[in-house]
């Protein structure tokens, strides 16, 4: 055997021409079928019509493209399959890979464009719907992907890429959409079309400069102050609690852990009304300070992840230091903390995100004091029935701006995020 | 109090005990006794309108405010409890001082005490701020709300205009055992909360793990790139995502328009207005938010599974499915049990996912005061407090939620490896 074929996975090799030939057969099945008007056309019929009389399709360029796509992909796949049967070399596997990739991409493109294409062409009366697509299209669709999977397997490329690509699209589309809306020139919440007609930067400019109704910049500063302060306070509380519970031994330690666990099981904002009156008693409602207190006050209850991390730091380090006469404070600040970078990052990040995105506590505490609002409250306000018509696209701009700092932080720190759950010292 | 410390030379300590005692007595006389008595009655004098003959108008005569009385009463209890602790500490330190004296050692002064806070008593120093924070923002309010569940503080008993009073277990009876509309609503919402929590937790867990395994599998190149794509969606604050998705999936939202433009449907799909579709929608949308999060967390654990396990399994002839079932799954479940529990509790309390997406809707007349078909117990609790001021029912629901989360998780958590074997990691 020569070197090239050894890299191929021969097990799946036979399936490539099989799916290719089946795919070719699908051109005889009905491509679309309209029940009401009894119109049924197979791909072959469309090819013949197209070759026969191009004027029939003059109205819809898209339909011409679709037919060309289908015809070329079927020919391409057929050729690749035959080639694959004749010679089992890497080149033929790669060729069929491209052919099936082309076919499956065309299948997806067709799925999303066929409606407007057929509607424009005037081939059928009334509106076309995707469910009119017949067995011919669907077998073309499925077989092109099956062929793609088999070609990938043969070339020892993981078919997982297909799944990942599809998932990425699902996860990126809403994000891309909101970014797109934030640049849309037409105001209003609902348009009868999906893609904006005109793009502009005005939404961002108005959002940042027009303070007559909403104080976006002020809110942004408020949120940053609250998030930063409570992030610091929360982290100090979480780290000292979890260190104490992990490393120091004292009477009532287990009981204290149980109490914290029990307290954490009450729904957090069950007590918000009482918190509100306590803050009122202290005279600090509707202030940022109150928010900071609320976000970091109960932080001790979130001790367990950090405690799990501290548990994995070898005790021998502490003991060695004690023998040298170090105090417990010294061990905590000079030995444990420097070893705990991942968990510190994780705690900081989590502590920053919670106030950044909280709605309930902020809404109860701030009431109607608009200038002390945080971003979550403010953005929710923009979608109010009274504001949505004018503020919809600006909301989108605001949402994009809110997400950018967190996204940067998150992507930069993500390695700590997963490392923090696995312990400090490997092996 | 404190005399013993002063007599044995611990001047600062003794004086501070004395000051604490005096201020406690002063508090009791000034407020405490009245407050404690008020806790029992919750007010006796209702606010009323009295005709003032001199001015010729009706005037409001202030009555008792049950709510403030309840809050002050609880504060008084906490002060008394705090004092009891101080008193006990005082006794202890007096005995300790005496023992030092008797054994002829030097009695530790204030400087030694402070120094010990950084060494043998470090736990006291480190836990002081967390405990103070907990008491003010969590324990005290919680007691207040728990007690509220035993009063009739609902829409028709609003202070300062009206008084409310103790009703014992009446709220629990109405909520759990009566054929009242409130009871009916409670059980329907309770059912849905459990279904939601189970579905949301497990679907996220398994699909997130699947994604992590997929990205980490051998044949995939550019792992960092794929991970980053999904991390972007974690990085967007969840309220933003949820609001955006709500707009997108509205009856006239972008998704429906797109689906119609592309010919997938001829009329818009009622994602949030049909009860059944709405329930499916929130679960699916929650997947969108939860999967990347689980992926991120499980990735770290997956990477750490000892590769020798897989090697030996492969030599024994185990395929990928078998090694997944017998190595990956048990290992993951072992490590992530606490995560799974916290996630389950988080989902029972997942306010954001429901409130921002559907607001609890579609609301129905079958339910108490327009609660909705996707309302969870928590969102219902929120609506009862904020929209209809039925605080006592809200508090009752809060206690029920607590019981659900506590019952299951305390058992599982105490049995879980990370709790029982906390010593084994560092010693082993």
XYZ file of N, CA, C and O in Angstrom, chain B residues 217-380:
656
model
N -12.834 16.715 21.743
C -12.507 15.423 21.155
C -11.314 15.566 20.227
O -11.000 16.650 19.727
N -10.648 14.441 19.990
C -9.337 14.451 19.363
C -9.298 15.129 18.000
O -8.375 15.855 17.690
N -10.322 14.849 17.176
C -10.246 15.289 15.788
C -10.468 16.782 15.576
O -10.298 17.276 14.470
N -10.895 17.497 16.612
C -11.266 18.893 16.409
C -10.054 19.793 16.607
O -9.406 19.772 17.653
N -9.787 20.600 15.580
C -8.695 21.561 15.702
C -9.270 22.938 16.027
O -10.432 23.190 15.796
N -8.447 23.806 16.565
C -8.885 25.155 16.894
C -9.866 25.158 18.049
O -10.892 25.823 18.004
N -9.545 24.394 19.097
C -10.454 24.307 20.251
C -10.734 25.688 20.852
O -11.863 26.006 21.197
N -9.692 26.492 20.973
C -9.865 27.827 21.545
C -10.848 28.660 20.751
O -11.686 29.353 21.313
N -10.758 28.547 19.437
C -11.644 29.314 18.564
C -13.100 28.930 18.796
O -13.966 29.773 18.993
N -13.382 27.626 18.790
C -14.769 27.186 18.974
C -15.282 27.582 20.347
O -16.411 28.029 20.495
N -14.422 27.417 21.351
C -14.845 27.768 22.696
C -15.207 29.243 22.768
O -16.217 29.620 23.349
N -14.363 30.079 22.140
C -14.607 31.516 22.218
C -15.962 31.885 21.626
O -16.668 32.733 22.150
N -16.331 31.219 20.533
C -17.623 31.519 19.926
C -18.745 31.356 20.946
O -19.621 32.209 21.072
N -18.688 30.282 21.710
C -19.754 30.053 22.679
C -19.591 30.914 23.918
O -20.571 31.299 24.547
N -18.346 31.232 24.232
C -18.120 32.071 25.404
C -18.690 33.467 25.197
O -19.164 34.096 26.130
N -18.681 33.945 23.958
C -19.249 35.264 23.696
C -20.658 35.353 24.246
O -21.034 36.326 24.883
N -21.427 34.287 24.049
C -22.809 34.365 24.509
C -22.912 34.288 26.030
O -23.850 34.802 26.611
N -21.923 33.664 26.689
C -21.927 33.687 28.148
C -21.597 35.089 28.636
O -22.106 35.559 29.652
N -20.731 35.751 27.865
C -20.233 37.042 28.303
C -21.280 38.141 28.206
O -21.218 39.113 28.920
N -22.262 37.962 27.338
C -23.318 38.965 27.265
C -24.196 38.787 28.504
O -24.639 37.686 28.780
N -24.437 39.871 29.265
C -25.248 39.721 30.470
C -26.600 39.087 30.141
O -27.204 39.398 29.119
N -27.051 38.195 31.027
C -28.215 37.388 30.650
C -29.461 38.235 30.453
O -30.311 37.906 29.634
N -29.595 39.354 31.163
C -30.814 40.129 30.952
C -30.845 40.725 29.549
O -31.913 40.863 28.960
N -29.665 41.054 29.032
C -29.619 41.575 27.666
C -30.065 40.495 26.675
O -30.952 40.704 25.849
N -29.463 39.318 26.796
C -29.832 38.222 25.894
C -31.318 37.953 25.964
O -31.981 37.786 24.944
N -31.832 37.888 27.195
C -33.238 37.518 27.349
C -34.156 38.575 26.755
O -35.125 38.252 26.065
N -33.821 39.838 26.995
C -34.661 40.898 26.426
C -34.593 40.862 24.907
O -35.614 41.014 24.226
N -33.389 40.643 24.395
C -33.233 40.601 22.939
C -34.040 39.443 22.360
O -34.775 39.592 21.381
N -33.945 38.289 23.013
C -34.673 37.131 22.488
C -36.177 37.358 22.606
O -36.951 36.971 21.740
N -36.579 38.018 23.675
C -38.010 38.301 23.807
C -38.504 39.144 22.627
O -39.546 38.866 22.046
N -37.719 40.165 22.286
C -38.139 40.995 21.152
C -38.139 40.193 19.864
O -39.048 40.284 19.051
N -37.091 39.368 19.713
C -36.984 38.591 18.469
C -38.149 37.640 18.282
O -38.624 37.420 17.172
N -38.604 37.025 19.400
C -39.586 35.957 19.279
C -41.013 36.427 19.525
O -41.930 35.619 19.616
N -41.170 37.727 19.608
C -42.502 38.291 19.763
C -43.422 37.902 18.612
O -42.963 37.455 17.575
N -44.736 38.104 18.799
C -45.677 37.760 17.725
C -45.338 38.474 16.412
O -45.518 37.922 15.333
N -44.866 39.706 16.515
C -44.466 40.419 15.295
C -42.966 40.649 15.290
O -42.465 41.599 14.701
N -42.253 39.803 15.991
C -40.810 39.987 16.126
C -40.037 39.507 14.923
O -40.585 38.909 13.988
N -38.733 39.755 14.980
C -37.884 39.477 13.825
C -37.920 38.008 13.419
O -37.923 37.688 12.233
N -37.973 37.115 14.395
C -37.930 35.699 14.062
C -39.166 35.298 13.258
O -39.074 34.612 12.234
N -40.320 35.752 13.735
C -41.545 35.434 13.004
C -41.546 36.039 11.604
O -41.982 35.411 10.646
N -41.049 37.275 11.521
C -41.001 37.921 10.207
C -40.064 37.153 9.282
O -40.393 36.881 8.123
N -38.924 36.753 9.826
C -37.966 36.000 9.025
C -38.583 34.679 8.570
O -38.501 34.302 7.400
N -39.227 33.987 9.500
C -39.829 32.695 9.157
C -40.889 32.864 8.076
O -41.018 32.033 7.178
N -41.634 33.947 8.144
C -42.659 34.166 7.119
C -42.030 34.554 5.796
O -42.449 34.100 4.743
N -41.001 35.413 5.873
C -40.334 35.829 4.647
C -39.728 34.631 3.931
O -39.754 34.542 2.707
N -39.189 33.702 4.697
C -38.540 32.539 4.095
C -39.546 31.436 3.780
O -39.177 30.395 3.255
N -40.789 31.654 4.156
C -41.815 30.691 3.804
C -41.891 29.479 4.701
O -42.456 28.463 4.307
N -41.342 29.566 5.913
C -41.426 28.417 6.801
C -42.805 28.305 7.451
O -43.230 27.243 7.853
N -43.456 29.420 7.584
C -44.793 29.394 8.158
C -45.612 30.500 7.500
O -45.070 31.502 7.049
N -46.932 30.308 7.459
C -47.731 31.336 6.787
C -48.244 32.365 7.781
O -48.553 33.482 7.395
N -48.377 31.991 9.057
C -48.717 33.029 10.041
C -47.804 32.903 11.249
O -47.184 31.864 11.469
N -47.731 34.004 12.034
C -46.699 34.032 13.065
C -46.963 32.988 14.144
O -48.096 32.689 14.492
N -45.879 32.444 14.673
C -45.967 31.406 15.709
C -46.093 32.088 17.075
O -45.287 32.958 17.397
N -47.097 31.707 17.870
C -47.279 32.371 19.177
C -46.297 31.867 20.213
O -46.674 31.163 21.146
N -45.005 32.257 20.064
C -43.977 31.741 20.947
C -44.275 32.004 22.415
O -43.982 31.190 23.270
N -44.828 33.175 22.697
C -45.030 33.518 24.105
C -46.493 33.633 24.484
O -46.810 33.883 25.630
N -47.399 33.498 23.536
C -48.796 33.731 23.894
C -49.603 32.450 24.007
O -50.667 32.448 24.608
N -49.109 31.359 23.440
C -49.785 30.084 23.628
C -49.121 29.367 24.816
O -47.910 29.201 24.826
N -49.906 28.971 25.816
C -49.285 28.416 27.034
C -48.289 27.295 26.768
O -47.159 27.328 27.289
N -48.673 26.307 25.954
C -47.771 25.168 25.761
C -46.521 25.563 24.997
O -45.403 25.199 25.365
N -46.720 26.327 23.903
C -45.555 26.760 23.128
C -44.665 27.639 23.986
O -43.434 27.533 23.941
N -45.284 28.494 24.810
C -44.482 29.387 25.660
C -43.593 28.575 26.590
O -42.416 28.901 26.786
N -44.147 27.504 27.164
C -43.340 26.685 28.075
C -42.171 26.038 27.349
O -41.051 26.006 27.867
N -42.450 25.528 26.143
C -41.346 24.931 25.377
C -40.322 25.999 25.021
O -39.110 25.790 25.120
N -40.817 27.174 24.626
C -39.902 28.242 24.230
C -38.954 28.612 25.368
O -37.757 28.728 25.153
N -39.502 28.788 26.586
C -38.592 29.214 27.655
C -37.544 28.147 27.931
O -36.379 28.476 28.198
N -37.918 26.886 27.833
C -36.920 25.832 28.061
C -35.835 25.880 26.980
O -34.641 25.798 27.260
N -36.265 26.083 25.719
C -35.290 26.132 24.629
C -34.382 27.347 24.748
O -33.162 27.247 24.570
N -34.987 28.486 25.062
C -34.170 29.692 25.182
C -33.182 29.539 26.323
O -32.025 29.945 26.236
N -33.645 28.900 27.396
C -32.754 28.667 28.516
C -31.573 27.793 28.111
O -30.465 27.959 28.624
N -31.816 26.871 27.181
C -30.712 26.063 26.656
C -29.680 26.958 25.994
O -28.476 26.772 26.160
N -30.177 27.911 25.239
C -29.266 28.823 24.526
C -28.341 29.507 25.519
O -27.152 29.693 25.269
N -28.892 29.874 26.668
C -28.085 30.574 27.663
C -27.226 29.608 28.467
O -26.072 29.892 28.779
N -27.810 28.442 28.802
C -27.138 27.552 29.743
C -26.049 26.684 29.155
O -25.055 26.398 29.824
N -26.216 26.230 27.919
C -25.263 25.270 27.360
C -23.823 25.791 27.368
O -22.932 25.108 27.861
N -23.569 27.021 26.878
C -22.176 27.476 26.884
C -21.609 27.539 28.288
O -20.424 27.255 28.508
N -22.457 27.887 29.245
C -22.005 27.984 30.619
C -21.546 26.626 31.136
O -20.453 26.493 31.690
N -22.396 25.602 30.929
C -22.014 24.260 31.352
C -20.762 23.822 30.612
O -19.863 23.205 31.194
N -20.714 24.153 29.315
C -19.555 23.755 28.498
C -18.278 24.284 29.137
O -17.306 23.555 29.308
N -18.313 25.541 29.531
C -17.138 26.188 30.105
C -16.706 25.483 31.375
O -15.517 25.245 31.608
N -17.694 25.151 32.211
C -17.352 24.561 33.503
C -16.873 23.124 33.345
O -15.898 22.709 33.965
N -17.547 22.361 32.452
C -17.156 20.958 32.334
C -15.844 20.799 31.569
O -15.163 19.799 31.744
N -15.491 21.786 30.743
C -14.242 21.663 29.981
C -13.064 21.427 30.907
O -12.265 20.508 30.701
N -12.984 22.245 31.959
C -11.867 22.130 32.878
C -11.777 20.749 33.493
O -10.687 20.198 33.667
N -12.957 20.193 33.811
C -12.954 18.884 34.460
C -12.562 17.805 33.462
O -11.775 16.902 33.775
N -13.088 17.913 32.242
C -12.788 16.914 31.204
C -11.297 16.809 30.954
O -10.750 15.715 30.828
N -10.663 17.983 30.869
C -9.232 17.994 30.572
C -8.463 17.255 31.660
O -7.439 16.638 31.406
N -9.009 17.295 32.880
C -8.298 16.696 34.000
C -8.539 15.212 34.218
O -7.977 14.644 35.134
N -9.441 14.615 33.422
C -9.632 13.173 33.598
C -8.332 12.486 33.200
O -7.823 12.712 32.113
N -7.776 11.648 34.074
C -6.493 11.013 33.767
C -6.571 10.227 32.458
O -7.467 9.391 32.285
N -5.657 10.509 31.543
C -5.764 9.885 30.228
C -5.437 8.402 30.282
O -5.801 7.643 29.386
N -4.760 7.955 31.357
C -4.436 6.515 31.466
C -5.717 5.684 31.493
O -5.769 4.565 30.990
N -6.767 6.272 32.110
C -8.036 5.556 32.178
C -8.518 5.199 30.781
O -8.928 4.075 30.518
N -8.443 6.186 29.873
C -8.912 5.936 28.506
C -8.006 4.945 27.792
O -8.460 4.077 27.058
N -6.710 5.111 28.024
C -5.745 4.216 27.380
C -6.054 2.765 27.724
O -6.193 1.913 26.849
N -6.198 2.518 29.041
C -6.382 1.124 29.438
C -7.735 0.611 28.953
O -7.882 -0.561 28.615
N -8.720 1.504 28.900
C -10.024 1.077 28.400
C -9.918 0.697 26.935
O -10.517 -0.270 26.471
N -9.097 1.462 26.181
C -8.963 1.187 24.757
C -8.261 -0.153 24.537
O -8.612 -0.931 23.664
N -7.272 -0.400 25.379
C -6.551 -1.673 25.257
C -7.490 -2.835 25.560
O -7.448 -3.876 24.920
N -8.400 -2.622 26.517
C -9.379 -3.660 26.835
C -10.476 -3.775 25.786
O -11.404 -4.557 25.944
N -10.391 -2.923 24.760
C -11.328 -3.044 23.648
C -12.611 -2.252 23.809
O -13.625 -2.580 23.205
N -12.584 -1.217 24.615
C -13.792 -0.404 24.772
C -13.844 0.645 23.673
O -12.852 1.286 23.365
N -15.019 0.814 23.068
C -15.200 1.835 22.044
C -15.442 3.174 22.707
O -15.488 3.285 23.933
N -15.600 4.206 21.870
C -15.812 5.542 22.441
C -17.090 5.618 23.292
O -17.105 6.286 24.318
N -18.149 4.929 22.842
C -19.402 4.987 23.598
C -19.214 4.362 24.966
O -19.611 4.910 25.994
N -18.554 3.215 24.973
C -18.370 2.502 26.226
C -17.497 3.299 27.191
O -17.800 3.409 28.369
N -16.423 3.879 26.658
C -15.555 4.613 27.577
C -16.245 5.886 28.057
O -15.989 6.354 29.162
N -17.150 6.412 27.235
C -17.923 7.568 27.706
C -18.821 7.158 28.874
O -18.863 7.811 29.911
N -19.518 6.019 28.695
C -20.471 5.584 29.711
C -19.788 5.142 30.995
O -20.315 5.323 32.078
N -18.593 4.537 30.847
C -17.975 3.967 32.038
C -16.852 4.804 32.626
O -16.441 4.567 33.755
N -16.341 5.769 31.871
C -15.286 6.614 32.442
C -15.763 8.054 32.571
O -15.836 8.597 33.665
N -16.114 8.657 31.421
C -16.427 10.076 31.451
C -17.614 10.379 32.358
O -17.523 11.212 33.249
N -18.739 9.672 32.113
C -19.950 9.982 32.870
C -19.760 9.841 34.381
O -20.049 10.778 35.114
N -19.306 8.687 34.872
C -19.168 8.563 36.325
C -18.240 9.622 36.908
O -18.543 10.216 37.932
N -17.155 9.874 36.194
C -16.194 10.861 36.679
C -16.851 12.233 36.780
O -16.762 12.920 37.790
N -17.552 12.621 35.692
C -18.174 13.936 35.663
C -19.231 14.058 36.744
O -19.299 15.062 37.444
N -20.051 13.031 36.868
C -21.131 13.120 37.852
C -20.545 13.195 39.255
O -21.004 13.963 40.095
N -19.483 12.449 39.460
C -18.802 12.468 40.758
C -18.345 13.885 41.120
O -18.607 14.386 42.199
N -17.691 14.518 40.158
C -17.131 15.839 40.449
C -18.222 16.911 40.484
O -18.173 17.842 41.272
N -19.215 16.780 39.606
C -20.124 17.912 39.429
C -21.416 17.802 40.215
O -22.302 18.619 40.007
N -21.543 16.826 41.104
C -22.784 16.747 41.875
C -23.128 18.062 42.585
O -24.262 18.531 42.462
N -22.195 18.688 43.293
C -22.561 19.957 43.930
C -23.011 20.989 42.902
O -23.968 21.722 43.127
N -22.326 21.005 41.758
C -22.709 21.951 40.723
C -24.129 21.686 40.233
O -24.927 22.594 40.023
N -24.432 20.398 40.083
C -25.758 20.014 39.606
C -26.830 20.460 40.595
O -27.892 20.965 40.212
N -26.547 20.297 41.871
C -27.525 20.695 42.892
C -27.704 22.207 42.913
O -28.826 22.718 42.898
N -26.586 22.915 42.935
C -26.718 24.378 42.950
C -27.467 24.832 41.712
O -28.263 25.755 41.772
N -27.215 24.161 40.607
C -27.894 24.527 39.379
C -29.393 24.264 39.473
O -30.205 25.050 38.984
N -29.747 23.150 40.089
C -31.168 22.824 40.259
C -31.856 23.896 41.112
O -32.915 24.409 40.749
N -31.197 24.265 42.203
C -31.770 25.306 43.056
C -31.815 26.628 42.307
O -32.795 27.368 42.372
N -30.759 26.886 41.568
C -30.733 28.113 40.772
C -31.919 28.151 39.813
O -32.564 29.172 39.637
N -32.229 27.002 39.211
C -33.325 26.989 38.242
C -34.696 27.102 38.901
O -35.600 27.703 38.335
N -34.841 26.509 40.083
C -36.099 26.718 40.809
C -36.288 28.210 41.048
O -37.392 28.735 40.994
N -35.184 28.895 41.279
C -35.226 30.331 41.544
C -34.867 31.171 40.325
O -34.463 32.310 40.463
N -34.981 30.586 39.135
C -34.491 31.309 37.955
C -35.462 32.403 37.546
O -36.275 32.251 36.630
N -35.368 33.498 38.254
C -36.281 34.613 38.031
C -36.086 35.228 36.651
O -37.036 35.402 35.896
N -34.826 35.538 36.332
C -34.544 36.258 35.089
C -35.102 35.563 33.863
O -35.740 36.196 33.022
N -34.862 34.254 33.762
C -35.236 33.543 32.539
C -36.722 33.701 32.257
O -37.134 33.862 31.114
N -37.534 33.651 33.281
C -38.966 33.747 33.059
C -39.416 35.201 32.985
O -40.141 35.597 32.067
N -38.949 35.993 33.928
C -39.490 37.350 34.016
C -39.147 38.171 32.775
O -39.981 38.895 32.248
N -37.938 38.044 32.296
C -37.560 38.842 31.132
C -38.123 38.280 29.837
O -38.344 39.012 28.886
N -38.354 36.991 29.773
C -38.871 36.409 28.531
C -40.377 36.576 28.414
O -40.886 37.144 27.453
N -41.088 36.053 29.386
C -42.543 36.037 29.252
C -43.225 36.914 30.287
O -44.408 37.172 30.175
N -42.470 37.337 31.310
C -43.107 38.049 32.412
C -44.087 37.147 33.142
O -44.992 37.613 33.826
N -43.956 35.840 32.954
C -44.865 34.893 33.586
C -46.042 34.535 32.693
O -46.724 33.555 32.921
N -46.247 35.331 31.670
C -47.418 35.135 30.823
C -47.344 33.878 29.994
O -46.329 33.199 30.011
N -48.344 33.492 29.252
C -49.643 34.155 29.138
C -50.459 33.990 30.415
O -50.583 32.875 30.902
N -50.976 35.093 30.935
C -51.715 34.983 32.189
C -53.113 34.428 31.918
O -53.641 34.526 30.814
N -53.648 33.821 32.952
C -54.904 33.146 32.755
C -55.857 33.459 33.902
O -55.423 33.697 35.023
N -57.138 33.455 33.614
C -58.119 33.770 34.651
C -58.312 32.611 35.620
O -58.859 32.792 36.700
N -57.841 31.413 35.212
C -57.962 30.278 36.129
C -57.148 30.520 37.391
O -57.417 29.931 38.426
N -56.086 31.347 37.247
C -55.143 31.496 38.342
C -55.482 32.692 39.201
O -56.151 33.619 38.776
N -54.929 32.673 40.418
C -55.113 33.739 41.397
C -54.534 35.049 40.875
O -53.365 35.122 40.523
N -55.346 36.079 40.828
C -54.924 37.422 40.417
C -54.015 37.441 39.189
O -52.940 38.051 39.200
N -54.432 36.726 38.147
C -53.726 36.838 36.879
C -52.307 36.328 36.856
O -51.468 36.834 36.126
N -52.016 35.310 37.662
C -50.718 34.674 37.507
C -50.695 33.993 36.147
O -51.744 33.704 35.571
N -49.483 33.738 35.623
C -49.408 33.251 34.252
C -49.005 31.800 34.164
O -48.567 31.194 35.142
N -49.126 31.268 32.936
C -48.850 29.848 32.730
C -47.371 29.507 32.795
O -47.012 28.357 32.960
N -46.496 30.487 32.590
C -45.075 30.160 32.717
C -44.498 30.694 34.024
O -43.301 30.635 34.239
N -45.340 31.253 34.880
C -44.864 31.739 36.168
C -44.243 30.604 36.963
O -44.818 29.529 37.083
N -43.049 30.861 37.521
C -42.485 29.934 38.486
C -42.916 30.423 39.860
O -43.435 31.521 40.000
N -42.644 29.612 40.883
C -42.978 30.074 42.226
C -42.302 31.407 42.536
O -42.910 32.302 43.113
N -41.041 31.545 42.118
C -40.347 32.810 42.423
C -40.943 34.000 41.711
O -41.084 35.060 42.312
N -41.254 33.856 40.427
C -41.798 35.024 39.737
C -43.179 35.344 40.288
O -43.573 36.502 40.383
N -43.892 34.301 40.677
C -45.199 34.534 41.288
C -45.017 35.276 42.609
O -45.733 36.227 42.921
